[in-house]
Amino acid sequence: MTGHDDDRALVAAANAGDRRALDTLLRTHYDRIYAVCRRITGSDADAAAAAQEALIKIVRSLPGFAGRAAFSTWAYRIATNTSLDELRRRRRRPAVVDRVDEDGYDLDVADPDSGPRVEAIVDRMSIDAALAQLPEAFRVPLVLRDVGDLDYAEIAEALDIPVGTVKSRIARGRAGLIELLAAGNREPSDERPTHDL
């Protein structure tokens, strides 16, 4: 990932009309933006929609980016708000009954190489299910910290709350996540710490 100075240079170039700089900026941050969206929305389909919408908003808002915060902080704030909007839209959608599971996976498609991946998928699904049960107030700062890799001050700025509140919510979110994982009979191991997202 580029540093803050590299991001500032790319933003300046993108705002001057350099499409390659814009492409580089978006590609550099896309994986983290998608990861934040995935963990907040709880599904691949909703995360893809939220990440795409977040990128559109980032591009449209880029001329107004003042640079007071790091570009990543600003971008994750947009991704967070877009993900929360996607969750609200999902709650209003009618349920569709077909051969697709709750995460949007087609149940009629088999993966011949799934054997070695099963444990990792189960771990991810367990964590995602537990995260989905956390209140948004705890889930969002936890995701920004552990997935977005933002520090406490950046999260406070992104969510417009005090740093002490950020620390408290992350601590409570991690405690809640551990409780939910334990309640789901997930056996923690040394290789897979339960506090890591």
mmCIF file of N, CA, C and O in Angstrom, residues 53-105:
data_model
loop_
_atom_site.group_PDB
_atom_site.id
_atom_site.type_symbol
_atom_site.label_atom_id
_atom_site.label_comp_id
_atom_site.label_asym_id
_atom_site.label_seq_id
_atom_site.Cartn_x
_atom_site.Cartn_y
_atom_site.Cartn_z
ATOM 1 N N GLU A 53 -20.354 1.091 -5.147
ATOM 2 C CA GLU A 53 -20.972 2.385 -4.868
ATOM 3 C C GLU A 53 -19.991 3.306 -4.142
ATOM 4 O O GLU A 53 -19.934 4.514 -4.414
ATOM 5 N N ALA A 54 -19.191 2.742 -3.238
ATOM 6 C CA ALA A 54 -18.195 3.546 -2.512
ATOM 7 C C ALA A 54 -17.170 4.130 -3.481
ATOM 8 O O ALA A 54 -16.805 5.304 -3.372
ATOM 9 N N LEU A 55 -16.707 3.312 -4.437
ATOM 10 C CA LEU A 55 -15.740 3.817 -5.412
ATOM 11 C C LEU A 55 -16.327 4.951 -6.240
ATOM 12 O O LEU A 55 -15.649 5.948 -6.517
ATOM 13 N N ILE A 56 -17.587 4.803 -6.631
ATOM 14 C CA ILE A 56 -18.251 5.871 -7.396
ATOM 15 C C ILE A 56 -18.306 7.148 -6.567
ATOM 16 O O ILE A 56 -17.990 8.242 -7.056
ATOM 17 N N LYS A 57 -18.678 7.017 -5.288
ATOM 18 C CA LYS A 57 -18.751 8.192 -4.410
ATOM 19 C C LYS A 57 -17.372 8.808 -4.202
ATOM 20 O O LYS A 57 -17.228 10.030 -4.137
ATOM 21 N N ILE A 58 -16.352 7.954 -4.060
ATOM 22 C CA ILE A 58 -14.990 8.460 -3.880
ATOM 23 C C ILE A 58 -14.567 9.278 -5.099
ATOM 24 O O ILE A 58 -14.042 10.389 -4.965
ATOM 25 N N VAL A 59 -14.804 8.743 -6.300
ATOM 26 C CA VAL A 59 -14.424 9.447 -7.530
ATOM 27 C C VAL A 59 -15.177 10.779 -7.632
ATOM 28 O O VAL A 59 -14.580 11.822 -7.926
ATOM 29 N N ARG A 60 -16.487 10.753 -7.364
ATOM 30 C CA ARG A 60 -17.284 11.984 -7.469
ATOM 31 C C ARG A 60 -16.889 13.018 -6.423
ATOM 32 O O ARG A 60 -16.979 14.211 -6.676
ATOM 33 N N SER A 61 -16.469 12.542 -5.247
ATOM 34 C CA SER A 61 -16.147 13.455 -4.149
ATOM 35 C C SER A 61 -14.682 13.862 -4.114
ATOM 36 O O SER A 61 -14.311 14.742 -3.334
ATOM 37 N N LEU A 62 -13.856 13.235 -4.933
ATOM 38 C CA LEU A 62 -12.414 13.469 -4.871
ATOM 39 C C LEU A 62 -12.024 14.943 -5.011
ATOM 40 O O LEU A 62 -11.137 15.404 -4.288
ATOM 41 N N PRO A 63 -12.676 15.717 -5.894
ATOM 42 C CA PRO A 63 -12.299 17.135 -5.981
ATOM 43 C C PRO A 63 -12.499 17.891 -4.659
ATOM 44 O O PRO A 63 -11.826 18.889 -4.418
ATOM 45 N N GLY A 64 -13.395 17.408 -3.801
ATOM 46 C CA GLY A 64 -13.633 18.067 -2.523
ATOM 47 C C GLY A 64 -12.791 17.524 -1.376
ATOM 48 O O GLY A 64 -12.892 18.007 -0.250
ATOM 49 N N PHE A 65 -11.938 16.510 -1.667
ATOM 50 C CA PHE A 65 -11.085 15.935 -0.624
ATOM 51 C C PHE A 65 -10.034 16.967 -0.232
ATOM 52 O O PHE A 65 -9.188 17.362 -1.037
ATOM 53 N N ALA A 66 -10.114 17.418 1.012
ATOM 54 C CA ALA A 66 -9.252 18.513 1.465
ATOM 55 C C ALA A 66 -7.880 18.049 1.926
ATOM 56 O O ALA A 66 -6.973 18.857 2.071
ATOM 57 N N GLY A 67 -7.713 16.776 2.209
ATOM 58 C CA GLY A 67 -6.422 16.274 2.633
ATOM 59 C C GLY A 67 -6.120 16.480 4.105
ATOM 60 O O GLY A 67 -4.994 16.280 4.543
ATOM 61 N N ARG A 68 -7.132 16.897 4.878
ATOM 62 C CA ARG A 68 -6.893 17.060 6.323
ATOM 63 C C ARG A 68 -6.692 15.704 6.986
ATOM 64 O O ARG A 68 -5.941 15.580 7.938
ATOM 65 N N ALA A 69 -7.361 14.693 6.482
ATOM 66 C CA ALA A 69 -7.182 13.314 6.957
ATOM 67 C C ALA A 69 -6.422 12.548 5.874
ATOM 68 O O ALA A 69 -6.306 13.010 4.746
ATOM 69 N N ALA A 70 -5.930 11.384 6.240
ATOM 70 C CA ALA A 70 -5.319 10.515 5.234
ATOM 71 C C ALA A 70 -6.395 10.104 4.232
ATOM 72 O O ALA A 70 -7.573 9.969 4.585
ATOM 73 N N PHE A 71 -5.996 9.895 2.983
ATOM 74 C CA PHE A 71 -6.949 9.462 1.969
ATOM 75 C C PHE A 71 -7.655 8.181 2.405
ATOM 76 O O PHE A 71 -8.859 8.031 2.232
ATOM 77 N N SER A 72 -6.889 7.242 3.001
ATOM 78 C CA SER A 72 -7.479 5.969 3.411
ATOM 79 C C SER A 72 -8.578 6.176 4.453
ATOM 80 O O SER A 72 -9.638 5.551 4.377
ATOM 81 N N THR A 73 -8.359 7.066 5.406
ATOM 82 C CA THR A 73 -9.373 7.345 6.424
ATOM 83 C C THR A 73 -10.638 7.871 5.777
ATOM 84 O O THR A 73 -11.751 7.444 6.086
ATOM 85 N N TRP A 74 -10.460 8.814 4.881
ATOM 86 C CA TRP A 74 -11.583 9.415 4.159
ATOM 87 C C TRP A 74 -12.315 8.356 3.332
ATOM 88 O O TRP A 74 -13.547 8.273 3.344
ATOM 89 N N ALA A 75 -11.560 7.517 2.621
ATOM 90 C CA ALA A 75 -12.158 6.482 1.772
ATOM 91 C C ALA A 75 -12.897 5.441 2.611
ATOM 92 O O ALA A 75 -13.987 4.991 2.240
ATOM 93 N N TYR A 76 -12.335 5.048 3.770
ATOM 94 C CA TYR A 76 -12.997 4.053 4.612
ATOM 95 C C TYR A 76 -14.263 4.623 5.239
ATOM 96 O O TYR A 76 -15.214 3.890 5.497
ATOM 97 N N ARG A 77 -14.273 5.918 5.492
ATOM 98 C CA ARG A 77 -15.492 6.539 6.017
ATOM 99 C C ARG A 77 -16.600 6.431 4.964
ATOM 100 O O ARG A 77 -17.733 6.082 5.281
ATOM 101 N N ILE A 78 -16.260 6.705 3.703
ATOM 102 C CA ILE A 78 -17.238 6.574 2.618
ATOM 103 C C ILE A 78 -17.683 5.119 2.493
ATOM 104 O O ILE A 78 -18.881 4.828 2.373
ATOM 105 N N ALA A 79 -16.731 4.186 2.555
ATOM 106 C CA ALA A 79 -17.072 2.760 2.449
ATOM 107 C C ALA A 79 -17.969 2.324 3.602
ATOM 108 O O ALA A 79 -18.913 1.551 3.409
ATOM 109 N N THR A 80 -17.686 2.813 4.796
ATOM 110 C CA THR A 80 -18.505 2.472 5.969
ATOM 111 C C THR A 80 -19.926 2.978 5.801
ATOM 112 O O THR A 80 -20.894 2.229 5.982
ATOM 113 N N ASN A 81 -20.071 4.241 5.436
ATOM 114 C CA ASN A 81 -21.409 4.812 5.264
ATOM 115 C C ASN A 81 -22.166 4.125 4.137
ATOM 116 O O ASN A 81 -23.365 3.871 4.246
ATOM 117 N N THR A 82 -21.462 3.802 3.058
ATOM 118 C CA THR A 82 -22.102 3.112 1.936
ATOM 119 C C THR A 82 -22.538 1.714 2.348
ATOM 120 O O THR A 82 -23.621 1.254 1.972
ATOM 121 N N SER A 83 -21.730 1.031 3.152
ATOM 122 C CA SER A 83 -22.085 -0.313 3.635
ATOM 123 C C SER A 83 -23.311 -0.253 4.541
ATOM 124 O O SER A 83 -24.200 -1.111 4.449
ATOM 125 N N LEU A 84 -23.366 0.739 5.409
ATOM 126 C CA LEU A 84 -24.536 0.889 6.286
ATOM 127 C C LEU A 84 -25.780 1.196 5.467
ATOM 128 O O LEU A 84 -26.869 0.682 5.766
ATOM 129 N N ASP A 85 -25.638 2.009 4.403
ATOM 130 C CA ASP A 85 -26.764 2.265 3.496
ATOM 131 C C ASP A 85 -27.219 0.981 2.824
ATOM 132 O O ASP A 85 -28.416 0.725 2.667
ATOM 133 N N GLU A 86 -26.250 0.145 2.417
ATOM 134 C CA GLU A 86 -26.578 -1.130 1.767
ATOM 135 C C GLU A 86 -27.329 -2.049 2.736
ATOM 136 O O GLU A 86 -28.273 -2.733 2.346
ATOM 137 N N LEU A 87 -26.931 -2.057 4.016
ATOM 138 C CA LEU A 87 -27.654 -2.853 5.016
ATOM 139 C C LEU A 87 -29.092 -2.370 5.163
ATOM 140 O O LEU A 87 -30.016 -3.182 5.264
ATOM 141 N N ARG A 88 -29.285 -1.055 5.164
ATOM 142 C CA ARG A 88 -30.650 -0.523 5.269
ATOM 143 C C ARG A 88 -31.477 -0.916 4.051
ATOM 144 O O ARG A 88 -32.637 -1.281 4.167
ATOM 145 N N ARG A 89 -30.864 -0.864 2.850
ATOM 146 C CA ARG A 89 -31.577 -1.284 1.631
ATOM 147 C C ARG A 89 -31.930 -2.763 1.706
ATOM 148 O O ARG A 89 -33.020 -3.177 1.321
ATOM 149 N N ARG A 90 -30.984 -3.580 2.197
ATOM 150 C CA ARG A 90 -31.221 -5.026 2.278
ATOM 151 C C ARG A 90 -32.402 -5.336 3.192
ATOM 152 O O ARG A 90 -33.196 -6.221 2.904
ATOM 153 N N ARG A 91 -32.523 -4.588 4.285
ATOM 154 C CA ARG A 91 -33.646 -4.828 5.208
ATOM 155 C C ARG A 91 -34.990 -4.540 4.552
ATOM 156 O O ARG A 91 -36.007 -5.094 4.952
ATOM 157 N N ARG A 92 -35.005 -3.650 3.548
ATOM 158 C CA ARG A 92 -36.254 -3.308 2.865
ATOM 159 C C ARG A 92 -36.569 -4.246 1.704
ATOM 160 O O ARG A 92 -37.673 -4.236 1.182
ATOM 161 N N ARG A 93 -35.562 -5.052 1.264
ATOM 162 C CA ARG A 93 -35.764 -5.955 0.132
ATOM 163 C C ARG A 93 -36.610 -7.157 0.513
ATOM 164 O O ARG A 93 -36.416 -7.722 1.585
ATOM 165 N N PRO A 94 -37.497 -7.609 -0.388
ATOM 166 C CA PRO A 94 -38.226 -8.861 -0.111
ATOM 167 C C PRO A 94 -37.279 -10.053 -0.212
ATOM 168 O O PRO A 94 -36.312 -10.026 -0.974
ATOM 169 N N ALA A 95 -37.547 -11.069 0.589
ATOM 170 C CA ALA A 95 -36.716 -12.282 0.562
ATOM 171 C C ALA A 95 -36.969 -13.051 -0.730
ATOM 172 O O ALA A 95 -38.092 -13.155 -1.198
ATOM 173 N N VAL A 96 -35.918 -13.598 -1.317
ATOM 174 C CA VAL A 96 -36.017 -14.384 -2.540
ATOM 175 C C VAL A 96 -35.705 -15.835 -2.190
ATOM 176 O O VAL A 96 -34.707 -16.118 -1.549
ATOM 177 N N VAL A 97 -36.583 -16.740 -2.613
ATOM 178 C CA VAL A 97 -36.381 -18.151 -2.315
ATOM 179 C C VAL A 97 -35.901 -18.843 -3.583
ATOM 180 O O VAL A 97 -36.604 -18.900 -4.570
ATOM 181 N N ASP A 98 -34.681 -19.317 -3.551
ATOM 182 C CA ASP A 98 -34.135 -20.080 -4.657
ATOM 183 C C ASP A 98 -32.972 -20.907 -4.155
ATOM 184 O O ASP A 98 -32.824 -21.099 -2.965
ATOM 185 N N ARG A 99 -32.124 -21.368 -5.054
ATOM 186 C CA ARG A 99 -31.009 -22.227 -4.675
ATOM 187 C C ARG A 99 -29.758 -21.408 -4.364
ATOM 188 O O ARG A 99 -28.665 -21.735 -4.784
ATOM 189 N N VAL A 100 -29.927 -20.308 -3.642
ATOM 190 C CA VAL A 100 -28.809 -19.457 -3.243
ATOM 191 C C VAL A 100 -28.857 -19.331 -1.729
ATOM 192 O O VAL A 100 -29.912 -19.113 -1.147
ATOM 193 N N ASP A 101 -27.696 -19.493 -1.072
ATOM 194 C CA ASP A 101 -27.689 -19.391 0.380
ATOM 195 C C ASP A 101 -27.698 -17.934 0.826
ATOM 196 O O ASP A 101 -27.716 -17.019 0.000
ATOM 197 N N GLU A 102 -27.682 -17.700 2.139
ATOM 198 C CA GLU A 102 -27.812 -16.342 2.673
ATOM 199 C C GLU A 102 -26.674 -15.410 2.283
ATOM 200 O O GLU A 102 -26.805 -14.197 2.324
ATOM 201 N N ASP A 103 -25.531 -15.958 1.885
ATOM 202 C CA ASP A 103 -24.406 -15.121 1.470
ATOM 203 C C ASP A 103 -24.346 -14.939 -0.045
ATOM 204 O O ASP A 103 -23.384 -14.391 -0.564
ATOM 205 N N GLY A 104 -25.372 -15.415 -0.745
ATOM 206 C CA GLY A 104 -25.418 -15.226 -2.186
ATOM 207 C C GLY A 104 -24.692 -16.286 -2.991
ATOM 208 O O GLY A 104 -24.490 -16.124 -4.186
ATOM 209 N N TYR A 105 -24.293 -17.381 -2.353
ATOM 210 C CA TYR A 105 -23.601 -18.438 -3.076
ATOM 211 C C TYR A 105 -24.615 -19.361 -3.736
ATOM 212 O O TYR A 105 -25.580 -19.797 -3.115
#
